[in-house]
Backbone as a chain_set.jsonl record, in Angstrom:
{"seq": "MSRRAMIGLCGAVLVLNGCTNGALAGRPERRRYARSKIKALVANEAANLGVSVPLALAVAHAESYFDAQAESSAGARGVMQIMPATALGEYGIEPDLLWDPRINVRLGLHFLGRLLRRYRGRVDLALSYYNGGSAVGRLPNARVIPATYKYVVRVQRLEKQYRRQLARQVI", "coords": {"N": [[0.931, -0.946, 0.156], [0.369, 2.138, -0.785], [2.165, 4.986, 0.827], [0.686, 7.47, 0.721], [-2.013, 6.413, 0.459], [-2.021, 4.766, 2.944], [-1.994, 6.895, 4.771], [-4.408, 8.009, 4.5], [-6.114, 6.006, 4.999], [-5.456, 5.576, 7.789], [-6.372, 8.132, 8.806], [-9.166, 7.607, 8.004], [-9.825, 5.542, 9.581], [-9.535, 6.488, 12.373], [-11.805, 8.228, 12.205], [-13.94, 6.375, 11.687], [-13.557, 4.886, 13.989], [-14.801, 6.267, 15.707], [-13.406, 8.504, 17.081], [-13.525, 11.204, 16.865], [-15.627, 12.285, 17.82], [-17.698, 13.748, 17.154], [-16.511, 16.044, 16.279], [-15.745, 16.697, 13.864], [-17.753, 18.187, 12.683], [-17.195, 20.902, 13.376], [-15.008, 23.139, 15.062], [-13.598, 21.325, 17.74], [-14.745, 20.979, 21.097], [-12.947, 22.481, 23.584], [-11.933, 21.255, 26.572], [-11.352, 20.647, 29.91], [-9.776, 17.796, 31.214], [-9.7, 15.19, 33.697], [-6.581, 14.219, 34.947], [-6.168, 11.542, 35.745], [-8.096, 10.429, 34.132], [-6.931, 10.81, 31.555], [-4.553, 9.58, 31.768], [-5.585, 6.901, 32.043], [-6.618, 6.53, 29.604], [-4.178, 6.903, 27.804], [-2.739, 4.563, 28.755], [-4.73, 2.479, 27.852], [-4.921, 2.973, 25.225], [-2.076, 2.441, 24.465], [-1.807, -0.104, 25.204], [-3.672, -1.291, 23.201], [-2.346, -0.587, 21.001], [0.167, -1.913, 20.995], [2.352, -0.615, 22.28], [4.733, -0.21, 24.637], [3.281, 0.125, 27.939], [4.426, 1.633, 30.186], [6.281, 3.177, 28.707], [4.51, 4.708, 27.132], [3.131, 6.116, 29.132], [5.298, 7.689, 30.364], [6.252, 9.199, 28.103], [3.813, 10.768, 27.583], [3.526, 12.083, 30.027], [6.157, 13.441, 30.144], [5.822, 15.009, 27.81], [3.38, 16.681, 28.425], [2.546, 16.398, 30.877], [0.061, 15.065, 31.069], [-1.929, 16.746, 30.161], [-4.436, 17.817, 28.28], [-5.108, 20.064, 27.025], [-2.576, 21.316, 26.489], [-0.185, 23.508, 25.066], [2.532, 23.975, 23.281], [5.383, 26.414, 22.75], [6.1, 26.104, 20.206], [3.99, 25.276, 18.926], [3.121, 22.826, 19.241], [0.614, 20.364, 20.086], [-1.82, 19.232, 22.775], [-2.075, 16.12, 24.717], [0.096, 14.482, 23.83], [1.761, 16.254, 22.513], [1.617, 16.89, 19.553], [2.588, 18.17, 16.587], [0.684, 20.475, 14.564], [1.222, 20.212, 11.676], [2.507, 17.862, 11.365], [0.341, 16.071, 12.2], [-1.584, 16.697, 9.989], [0.248, 16.211, 7.593], [1.22, 13.633, 7.968], [-0.909, 12.057, 8.839], [-3.307, 12.981, 7.798], [-5.093, 14.365, 9.45], [-6.944, 17.167, 10.673], [-5.704, 20.058, 12.103], [-7.172, 21.196, 14.305], [-8.325, 18.968, 15.509], [-6.671, 17.949, 17.075], [-6.961, 18.772, 19.673], [-8.72, 16.896, 20.753], [-8.487, 14.461, 23.197], [-8.508, 11.792, 22.635], [-7.845, 11.358, 19.922], [-5.567, 12.751, 19.799], [-3.763, 11.117, 21.602], [-4.02, 8.761, 20.539], [-2.832, 9.139, 17.916], [-0.308, 10.114, 18.69], [0.843, 7.845, 19.97], [0.552, 6.069, 18.015], [2.571, 7.029, 16.183], [4.695, 6.924, 17.793], [4.984, 4.336, 18.107], [5.561, 3.397, 15.375], [8.013, 4.809, 15.187], [9.598, 3.127, 17.07], [9.469, 0.737, 15.689], [10.912, 1.429, 13.271], [13.449, 2.037, 14.363], [14.128, -0.443, 15.419], [13.462, -1.255, 18.0], [15.082, 0.382, 19.521], [14.666, 2.429, 22.083], [15.699, 4.908, 22.869], [16.551, 6.212, 20.456], [14.14, 6.326, 19.18], [12.823, 7.977, 21.038], [14.269, 10.337, 20.565], [13.782, 10.944, 18.112], [11.111, 11.425, 18.404], [10.954, 13.729, 19.884], [12.657, 15.53, 18.585], [12.847, 15.116, 15.796], [13.8, 14.289, 12.419], [16.534, 14.596, 12.248], [17.904, 12.297, 13.569], [18.39, 10.415, 11.9], [19.014, 7.449, 9.878], [19.049, 3.876, 10.645], [22.117, 1.914, 9.791], [23.481, 4.074, 11.013], [22.137, 6.033, 12.795], [21.796, 8.331, 15.433], [21.271, 9.681, 18.703], [20.038, 12.934, 18.81], [21.781, 15.585, 19.993], [20.575, 17.794, 21.16], [18.175, 16.501, 22.118], [18.963, 14.916, 24.182], [18.68, 15.285, 26.984], [15.794, 15.09, 27.196], [15.518, 12.48, 26.459], [16.827, 11.078, 28.435], [15.245, 11.904, 30.642], [12.589, 10.754, 29.891], [13.296, 8.209, 29.982], [13.738, 7.746, 32.517], [11.292, 8.334, 33.589], [9.936, 6.297, 32.551], [10.813, 4.006, 33.745], [10.014, 4.704, 36.542], [7.123, 4.595, 35.955], [6.756, 1.875, 35.427], [7.593, 0.542, 37.866], [5.544, 1.608, 39.474], [3.169, 0.478, 37.988], [3.703, -2.272, 38.516], [3.243, -2.415, 41.13], [0.755, -1.741, 41.12], [-0.044, 1.017, 41.31], [-1.134, 3.435, 40.148]], "CA": [[0.052, 0.019, -0.06], [1.247, 3.456, -0.93], [2.246, 6.03, 1.898], [-0.559, 8.224, 0.767], [-3.083, 5.508, 0.861], [-1.958, 4.519, 4.25], [-2.25, 8.044, 5.535], [-5.875, 8.312, 4.285], [-6.532, 4.914, 5.748], [-5.347, 6.029, 9.238], [-7.526, 9.042, 9.162], [-10.546, 6.971, 8.129], [-9.95, 4.655, 10.902], [-9.838, 7.207, 13.423], [-13.154, 8.705, 12.066], [-14.825, 5.24, 11.875], [-13.697, 4.363, 15.37], [-15.434, 7.404, 16.569], [-12.5, 9.324, 17.91], [-13.661, 12.712, 16.546], [-16.636, 12.721, 18.927], [-18.538, 15.095, 16.435], [-15.662, 17.322, 16.17], [-15.765, 17.102, 12.288], [-18.668, 19.416, 12.4], [-16.746, 22.148, 13.703], [-13.951, 23.117, 16.123], [-13.885, 20.551, 18.994], [-14.978, 21.77, 22.49], [-11.592, 22.615, 24.232], [-12.31, 21.276, 27.927], [-10.322, 20.188, 30.816], [-10.027, 16.415, 31.501], [-8.951, 14.768, 34.938], [-5.213, 13.625, 34.69], [-6.573, 10.152, 35.878], [-8.816, 9.878, 32.802], [-6.076, 10.934, 30.457], [-3.543, 8.417, 32.167], [-6.066, 5.536, 31.643], [-6.716, 6.659, 28.06], [-2.859, 6.594, 27.458], [-2.552, 3.118, 28.953], [-5.433, 1.663, 27.113], [-4.396, 3.203, 23.802], [-0.728, 1.757, 24.343], [-1.948, -1.674, 25.011], [-4.236, -1.665, 21.916], [-1.313, -0.361, 19.762], [1.161, -2.845, 21.331], [3.458, 0.025, 22.676], [4.886, -0.28, 26.1], [2.435, 1.187, 28.632], [5.022, 2.576, 31.102], [7.005, 3.992, 27.976], [3.596, 5.679, 26.793], [2.876, 7.024, 30.209], [6.385, 8.459, 30.582], [6.07, 10.247, 27.171], [2.583, 11.676, 27.897], [4.086, 12.78, 31.249], [7.018, 14.466, 29.832], [5.328, 16.155, 26.839], [2.232, 17.598, 28.766], [1.876, 16.074, 32.229], [-1.357, 14.571, 30.915], [-2.907, 17.893, 29.92], [-5.089, 17.6, 26.871], [-4.997, 21.423, 26.354], [-1.336, 21.876, 26.566], [0.229, 23.986, 23.751], [4.073, 24.485, 23.273], [5.708, 27.725, 22.045], [6.359, 25.851, 18.898], [2.657, 25.085, 18.428], [2.629, 21.356, 19.47], [-0.715, 20.421, 20.79], [-2.283, 18.155, 23.449], [-1.267, 15.233, 25.679], [1.314, 13.924, 23.275], [2.351, 17.37, 21.908], [1.643, 16.677, 18.153], [2.741, 19.331, 15.776], [-0.287, 20.357, 13.406], [1.829, 20.028, 10.229], [2.705, 16.255, 11.437], [-0.878, 15.528, 11.968], [-2.011, 16.872, 8.669], [1.011, 15.661, 6.715], [1.55, 12.169, 8.077], [-2.143, 11.247, 9.154], [-4.551, 13.555, 7.239], [-5.899, 14.976, 10.451], [-7.011, 18.384, 10.781], [-4.985, 20.48, 13.477], [-8.102, 21.373, 15.457], [-8.771, 17.485, 16.119], [-5.485, 17.429, 18.078], [-7.496, 19.021, 21.025], [-9.469, 15.674, 21.362], [-7.46, 13.725, 23.729], [-8.58, 10.255, 22.08], [-7.226, 11.459, 18.68], [-4.153, 13.267, 20.225], [-3.039, 10.116, 22.202], [-3.843, 7.604, 19.402], [-1.846, 9.557, 16.891], [1.048, 10.133, 19.295], [1.313, 6.539, 20.287], [0.905, 5.341, 16.656], [3.82, 7.607, 15.61], [5.839, 6.481, 18.614], [5.223, 2.864, 17.667], [6.242, 3.451, 14.112], [9.351, 4.948, 15.343], [10.073, 2.062, 17.6], [9.786, -0.376, 14.72], [12.003, 1.919, 12.466], [14.759, 1.922, 15.068], [14.242, -1.826, 15.988], [13.137, -1.151, 19.406], [15.918, 1.316, 20.218], [13.994, 3.327, 22.615], [16.542, 6.101, 22.798], [16.463, 6.789, 19.1], [12.71, 6.595, 18.849], [12.406, 9.104, 21.734], [14.901, 11.467, 20.086], [13.172, 11.499, 16.827], [9.653, 12.055, 18.63], [11.209, 15.018, 20.416], [13.468, 16.487, 17.964], [12.666, 15.147, 14.423], [14.324, 13.48, 11.477], [17.978, 14.461, 12.299], [18.401, 11.164, 14.084], [19.069, 9.628, 11.04], [18.626, 6.084, 9.633], [19.985, 2.789, 10.867], [22.719, 1.816, 11.105], [24.17, 5.179, 11.475], [21.285, 6.702, 13.597], [22.245, 8.848, 16.659], [20.449, 10.615, 19.456], [20.166, 14.251, 18.534], [22.348, 16.224, 21.269], [19.594, 18.716, 21.814], [17.152, 15.907, 22.82], [19.522, 14.077, 25.223], [18.114, 15.325, 28.438], [14.605, 14.749, 27.033], [15.504, 10.985, 26.293], [16.981, 10.628, 29.736], [14.053, 12.157, 31.478], [11.608, 9.853, 29.765], [13.527, 6.731, 30.341], [13.555, 7.88, 33.983], [9.819, 8.264, 33.967], [9.479, 4.949, 32.166], [11.206, 3.247, 35.091], [9.028, 4.907, 37.684], [5.607, 4.003, 35.724], [6.983, 0.448, 35.509], [7.55, 0.145, 39.231], [4.297, 1.836, 39.918], [2.398, -0.614, 37.506], [4.074, -3.487, 38.983], [2.702, -2.263, 42.401], [-0.687, -1.219, 40.911], [-0.214, 2.389, 41.986], [-1.127, 4.544, 39.023]], "C": [[0.841, 1.32, 0.033], [1.35, 4.272, 0.379], [0.925, 6.839, 1.933], [-1.721, 7.659, 1.006], [-3.069, 5.121, 2.259], [-2.275, 5.708, 5.136], [-3.725, 8.237, 5.467], [-6.581, 7.258, 4.996], [-6.663, 5.183, 7.312], [-6.367, 7.069, 9.619], [-9.025, 8.477, 9.033], [-10.607, 6.249, 9.254], [-10.265, 5.351, 12.134], [-11.336, 7.731, 13.372], [-14.168, 7.549, 12.221], [-14.636, 4.763, 13.292], [-14.273, 5.434, 16.367], [-14.64, 8.119, 17.467], [-12.763, 10.73, 17.701], [-14.752, 13.176, 17.367], [-17.452, 13.863, 18.304], [-17.855, 16.225, 16.239], [-15.412, 17.797, 14.619], [-16.613, 18.223, 12.041], [-18.24, 20.691, 12.74], [-15.454, 22.149, 14.643], [-14.39, 22.289, 17.288], [-14.044, 21.323, 20.169], [-13.517, 21.419, 23.252], [-12.021, 22.518, 25.858], [-11.18, 20.5, 28.572], [-10.689, 18.655, 31.068], [-9.076, 16.236, 32.8], [-7.673, 14.027, 34.325], [-5.368, 11.974, 34.771], [-7.18, 9.461, 34.539], [-7.595, 9.71, 31.616], [-5.051, 9.732, 30.739], [-4.278, 7.063, 31.652], [-6.222, 5.512, 30.248], [-5.339, 6.352, 27.352], [-2.596, 5.125, 27.656], [-3.34, 2.11, 28.11], [-4.973, 1.78, 25.676], [-3.059, 2.454, 23.642], [-0.983, 0.375, 24.234], [-2.717, -2.093, 23.845], [-3.363, -1.567, 20.832], [-0.182, -1.248, 19.948], [2.518, -1.839, 21.701], [3.494, -0.209, 24.389], [4.087, 0.78, 26.924], [3.211, 2.229, 29.505], [5.882, 3.603, 30.13], [5.827, 5.232, 27.513], [3.266, 6.725, 27.912], [3.851, 8.06, 30.451], [6.373, 9.58, 29.397], [5.083, 11.36, 27.386], [2.883, 12.668, 29.207], [5.107, 13.793, 30.956], [6.589, 15.59, 28.868], [4.22, 17.137, 27.469], [1.858, 17.494, 30.297], [0.336, 15.817, 32.206], [-2.37, 15.664, 30.753], [-3.35, 17.939, 28.501], [-5.135, 18.996, 26.247], [-3.597, 22.083, 26.333], [-0.873, 22.411, 25.132], [1.623, 24.497, 24.02], [4.266, 25.799, 22.461], [5.801, 27.462, 20.781], [4.937, 25.433, 18.071], [2.169, 23.633, 18.587], [1.448, 21.384, 20.356], [-1.106, 19.094, 21.538], [-1.339, 17.39, 24.248], [-0.053, 14.832, 25.096], [2.099, 15.054, 22.489], [2.705, 16.99, 20.391], [1.784, 18.08, 17.506], [1.493, 19.307, 14.697], [0.164, 19.86, 12.146], [2.113, 18.327, 10.391], [1.304, 15.576, 11.427], [-1.641, 15.539, 10.717], [-1.146, 16.116, 7.764], [1.112, 14.004, 6.613], [0.131, 11.295, 8.298], [-3.305, 11.849, 8.277], [-5.624, 14.316, 8.205], [-5.831, 16.46, 10.567], [-6.542, 19.002, 12.041], [-5.896, 20.641, 14.615], [-8.515, 20.149, 16.114], [-7.839, 17.275, 17.115], [-5.918, 17.869, 19.611], [-8.238, 17.739, 21.663], [-8.515, 14.754, 21.881], [-7.42, 12.312, 23.101], [-7.746, 10.457, 20.866], [-5.802, 11.68, 18.881], [-3.369, 11.851, 20.533], [-2.904, 9.024, 21.013], [-3.014, 7.897, 18.396], [-0.384, 9.722, 17.521], [1.615, 8.741, 19.616], [1.412, 5.637, 18.978], [2.171, 5.748, 16.122], [4.916, 7.128, 16.562], [6.165, 4.975, 18.306], [5.875, 2.699, 16.388], [7.823, 3.796, 14.368], [10.099, 3.883, 15.918], [10.284, 0.924, 16.727], [10.969, 0.11, 13.716], [13.261, 1.853, 13.094], [14.932, 0.656, 15.745], [14.231, -1.864, 17.323], [14.12, -0.311, 20.201], [15.088, 2.508, 20.775], [14.566, 4.794, 22.553], [16.393, 6.875, 21.457], [15.054, 7.114, 18.689], [12.337, 7.888, 19.538], [13.119, 10.465, 21.138], [14.391, 12.149, 18.868], [11.892, 12.197, 17.293], [10.008, 13.419, 19.086], [11.821, 16.119, 19.416], [13.57, 16.193, 16.479], [13.693, 14.308, 13.664], [15.95, 13.564, 11.739], [18.51, 13.314, 12.979], [19.076, 10.296, 13.113], [18.38, 8.212, 10.706], [19.588, 5.225, 10.206], [20.735, 2.41, 9.84], [23.603, 2.95, 11.767], [23.391, 6.34, 12.472], [21.783, 6.975, 15.035], [21.185, 9.66, 17.304], [20.895, 12.061, 19.367], [20.805, 14.804, 19.777], [21.286, 17.01, 21.879], [18.327, 17.9, 22.504], [17.71, 14.968, 23.936], [18.845, 14.055, 26.475], [16.608, 14.892, 28.438], [14.545, 13.121, 27.232], [15.748, 10.391, 27.884], [15.887, 10.736, 30.76], [12.862, 11.043, 31.163], [11.902, 8.428, 29.931], [13.527, 6.581, 31.879], [12.181, 7.451, 34.432], [9.361, 6.924, 33.579], [9.812, 3.995, 33.262], [10.304, 3.325, 36.24], [7.642, 4.333, 37.362], [5.905, 2.584, 35.728], [6.862, -0.174, 36.86], [6.129, 0.426, 39.697], [3.098, 0.651, 39.401], [2.645, -1.994, 38.17], [3.38, -3.662, 40.633], [1.129, -1.98, 42.378], [-0.921, -0.017, 41.525], [-0.204, 3.353, 40.908], [-2.498, 5.233, 39.245]], "O": [[1.787, 1.51, 0.797], [0.351, 4.122, 1.083], [0.197, 6.9, 2.924], [-2.534, 8.252, 1.716], [-4.162, 5.138, 2.826], [-2.814, 5.496, 6.222], [-4.263, 8.664, 6.488], [-7.618, 7.548, 5.593], [-7.701, 5.05, 7.96], [-7.113, 6.932, 10.588], [-9.929, 8.812, 9.797], [-11.61, 6.401, 9.952], [-11.135, 4.93, 12.897], [-12.034, 7.675, 14.385], [-15.197, 7.761, 12.861], [-15.609, 4.212, 13.806], [-14.181, 5.395, 17.593], [-15.081, 8.381, 18.586], [-12.154, 11.5, 18.443], [-14.849, 14.376, 17.627], [-17.815, 14.825, 18.981], [-18.41, 17.307, 16.045], [-15.015, 18.899, 14.24], [-16.277, 19.134, 11.285], [-18.945, 21.636, 12.384], [-14.937, 21.065, 14.914], [-15.483, 22.519, 17.805], [-13.43, 22.389, 20.228], [-13.094, 20.279, 23.441], [-12.411, 23.54, 26.423], [-10.298, 19.874, 27.983], [-11.877, 18.334, 31.115], [-8.032, 16.855, 33.0], [-7.767, 13.325, 33.318], [-4.782, 11.231, 33.984], [-6.893, 8.374, 34.038], [-7.403, 8.695, 30.945], [-4.806, 8.96, 29.812], [-3.677, 6.246, 30.955], [-5.96, 4.464, 29.659], [-5.341, 5.6, 26.377], [-2.225, 4.479, 26.676], [-2.819, 1.075, 27.694], [-4.676, 0.785, 25.014], [-2.947, 1.806, 22.602], [-0.496, -0.311, 23.336], [-2.495, -3.226, 23.417], [-3.483, -2.275, 19.832], [0.529, -1.365, 18.95], [3.643, -2.258, 21.428], [2.539, -0.339, 25.155], [4.148, 1.993, 26.723], [2.852, 3.402, 29.611], [6.193, 4.71, 30.572], [6.113, 6.429, 27.518], [3.148, 7.932, 27.699], [3.479, 9.202, 30.718], [6.477, 10.768, 29.706], [5.354, 12.561, 27.385], [2.487, 13.831, 29.293], [5.002, 14.921, 31.437], [6.872, 16.78, 29.006], [4.158, 18.298, 27.063], [1.086, 18.259, 30.875], [-0.466, 16.217, 33.05], [-3.526, 15.531, 31.154], [-2.518, 18.108, 27.61], [-5.198, 19.097, 25.022], [-3.491, 23.298, 26.171], [-1.176, 21.773, 24.123], [1.844, 25.345, 24.884], [3.44, 26.195, 21.639], [5.628, 28.409, 20.014], [4.851, 25.307, 16.85], [1.073, 23.247, 18.182], [1.273, 22.24, 21.223], [-0.801, 18.0, 21.064], [-0.177, 17.716, 24.489], [0.927, 14.812, 25.84], [3.083, 14.706, 21.835], [3.867, 16.807, 20.028], [1.116, 19.031, 17.912], [1.284, 18.291, 14.034], [-0.554, 19.059, 11.546], [1.876, 17.615, 9.416], [1.115, 14.597, 10.705], [-2.288, 14.553, 10.363], [-1.742, 15.293, 7.07], [1.095, 13.303, 5.601], [0.04, 10.103, 8.004], [-4.27, 11.113, 8.071], [-6.715, 14.757, 7.844], [-4.727, 17.005, 10.563], [-6.959, 18.504, 13.086], [-5.558, 20.312, 15.752], [-9.038, 20.221, 17.226], [-8.093, 16.477, 18.017], [-5.343, 17.415, 20.601], [-8.337, 17.579, 22.88], [-7.718, 14.234, 21.1], [-6.348, 11.708, 23.058], [-6.832, 9.64, 20.756], [-4.93, 11.017, 18.32], [-2.451, 11.491, 19.795], [-1.833, 8.537, 20.65], [-2.393, 6.958, 17.898], [0.611, 9.461, 16.845], [2.827, 8.547, 19.515], [2.176, 4.677, 18.875], [2.885, 4.89, 15.604], [6.039, 6.943, 16.094], [7.294, 4.487, 18.258], [6.76, 1.848, 16.304], [8.728, 3.155, 13.834], [11.19, 3.609, 15.418], [11.214, 0.152, 16.963], [11.861, -0.669, 13.381], [14.226, 1.603, 12.372], [15.801, 0.569, 16.613], [15.077, -2.578, 17.863], [14.032, -0.27, 21.428], [14.832, 3.472, 20.054], [13.862, 5.739, 22.197], [16.133, 8.078, 21.441], [14.808, 8.06, 17.941], [11.711, 8.777, 18.96], [12.555, 11.553, 21.248], [14.448, 13.341, 18.565], [11.53, 13.274, 16.818], [9.306, 14.324, 18.636], [11.538, 17.317, 19.443], [14.317, 16.922, 15.826], [14.452, 13.618, 14.344], [16.619, 12.58, 11.423], [19.741, 13.3, 13.004], [20.064, 9.599, 13.347], [17.309, 7.896, 11.225], [20.765, 5.566, 10.329], [20.151, 2.499, 8.76], [24.276, 2.814, 12.789], [23.967, 7.362, 12.844], [22.14, 6.053, 15.768], [20.324, 10.251, 16.652], [21.999, 12.397, 19.794], [20.239, 14.395, 20.791], [21.092, 16.903, 23.09], [17.57, 18.464, 23.294], [16.912, 14.28, 24.573], [18.464, 13.013, 27.009], [16.124, 14.398, 29.456], [13.738, 12.56, 27.973], [15.075, 9.512, 28.422], [15.634, 9.857, 31.583], [12.262, 10.511, 32.098], [11.034, 7.559, 30.013], [13.35, 5.499, 32.438], [11.885, 6.599, 35.27], [8.446, 6.402, 34.217], [8.949, 3.192, 33.618], [9.871, 2.343, 36.843], [7.008, 3.701, 38.207], [4.94, 1.983, 36.201], [6.201, -1.192, 37.065], [5.527, -0.469, 40.29], [2.326, 0.072, 40.166], [1.697, -2.767, 38.312], [3.092, -4.725, 41.183], [0.403, -1.987, 43.372], [-1.906, 0.107, 42.252], [0.778, 4.086, 40.789], [-2.841, 6.171, 38.526]]}, "num_chains": 1, "name": "protein.A"}
């Protein structure tokens, strides 16, 4: 399947799965969500997409502290801090839909899963790309982008913390 066809299919799947919650009719309602609900959403989506739950929670924590309305100075939006250009270019999803936490989390975790597969499970490289973009390069010459090093270390530390909490059932 071509890349363009896959992008369209991903967008269609999101819509068919009901992720838009009526948001296609206009700008989605921007409202606050309890962090506990966002954590549960992240954990469920990660499990459904085959992404490590502790890693998914760590990325969401580092990116937005589970805030569905977070917006970076660069314009990244939502729980997983997705750039509008990435949502539109990679998935065919309109930028305003990034305020819907279900869409945002699903896109962010799908993208993270894709990066983990691209880098053959190298979490450090996937995180560096997620945070800093394509300067990571391709295997076998891929390297963590120096500007993302602190982010990668922080997410890996948070991942260990969430792994311990999940083992004790304290989330």
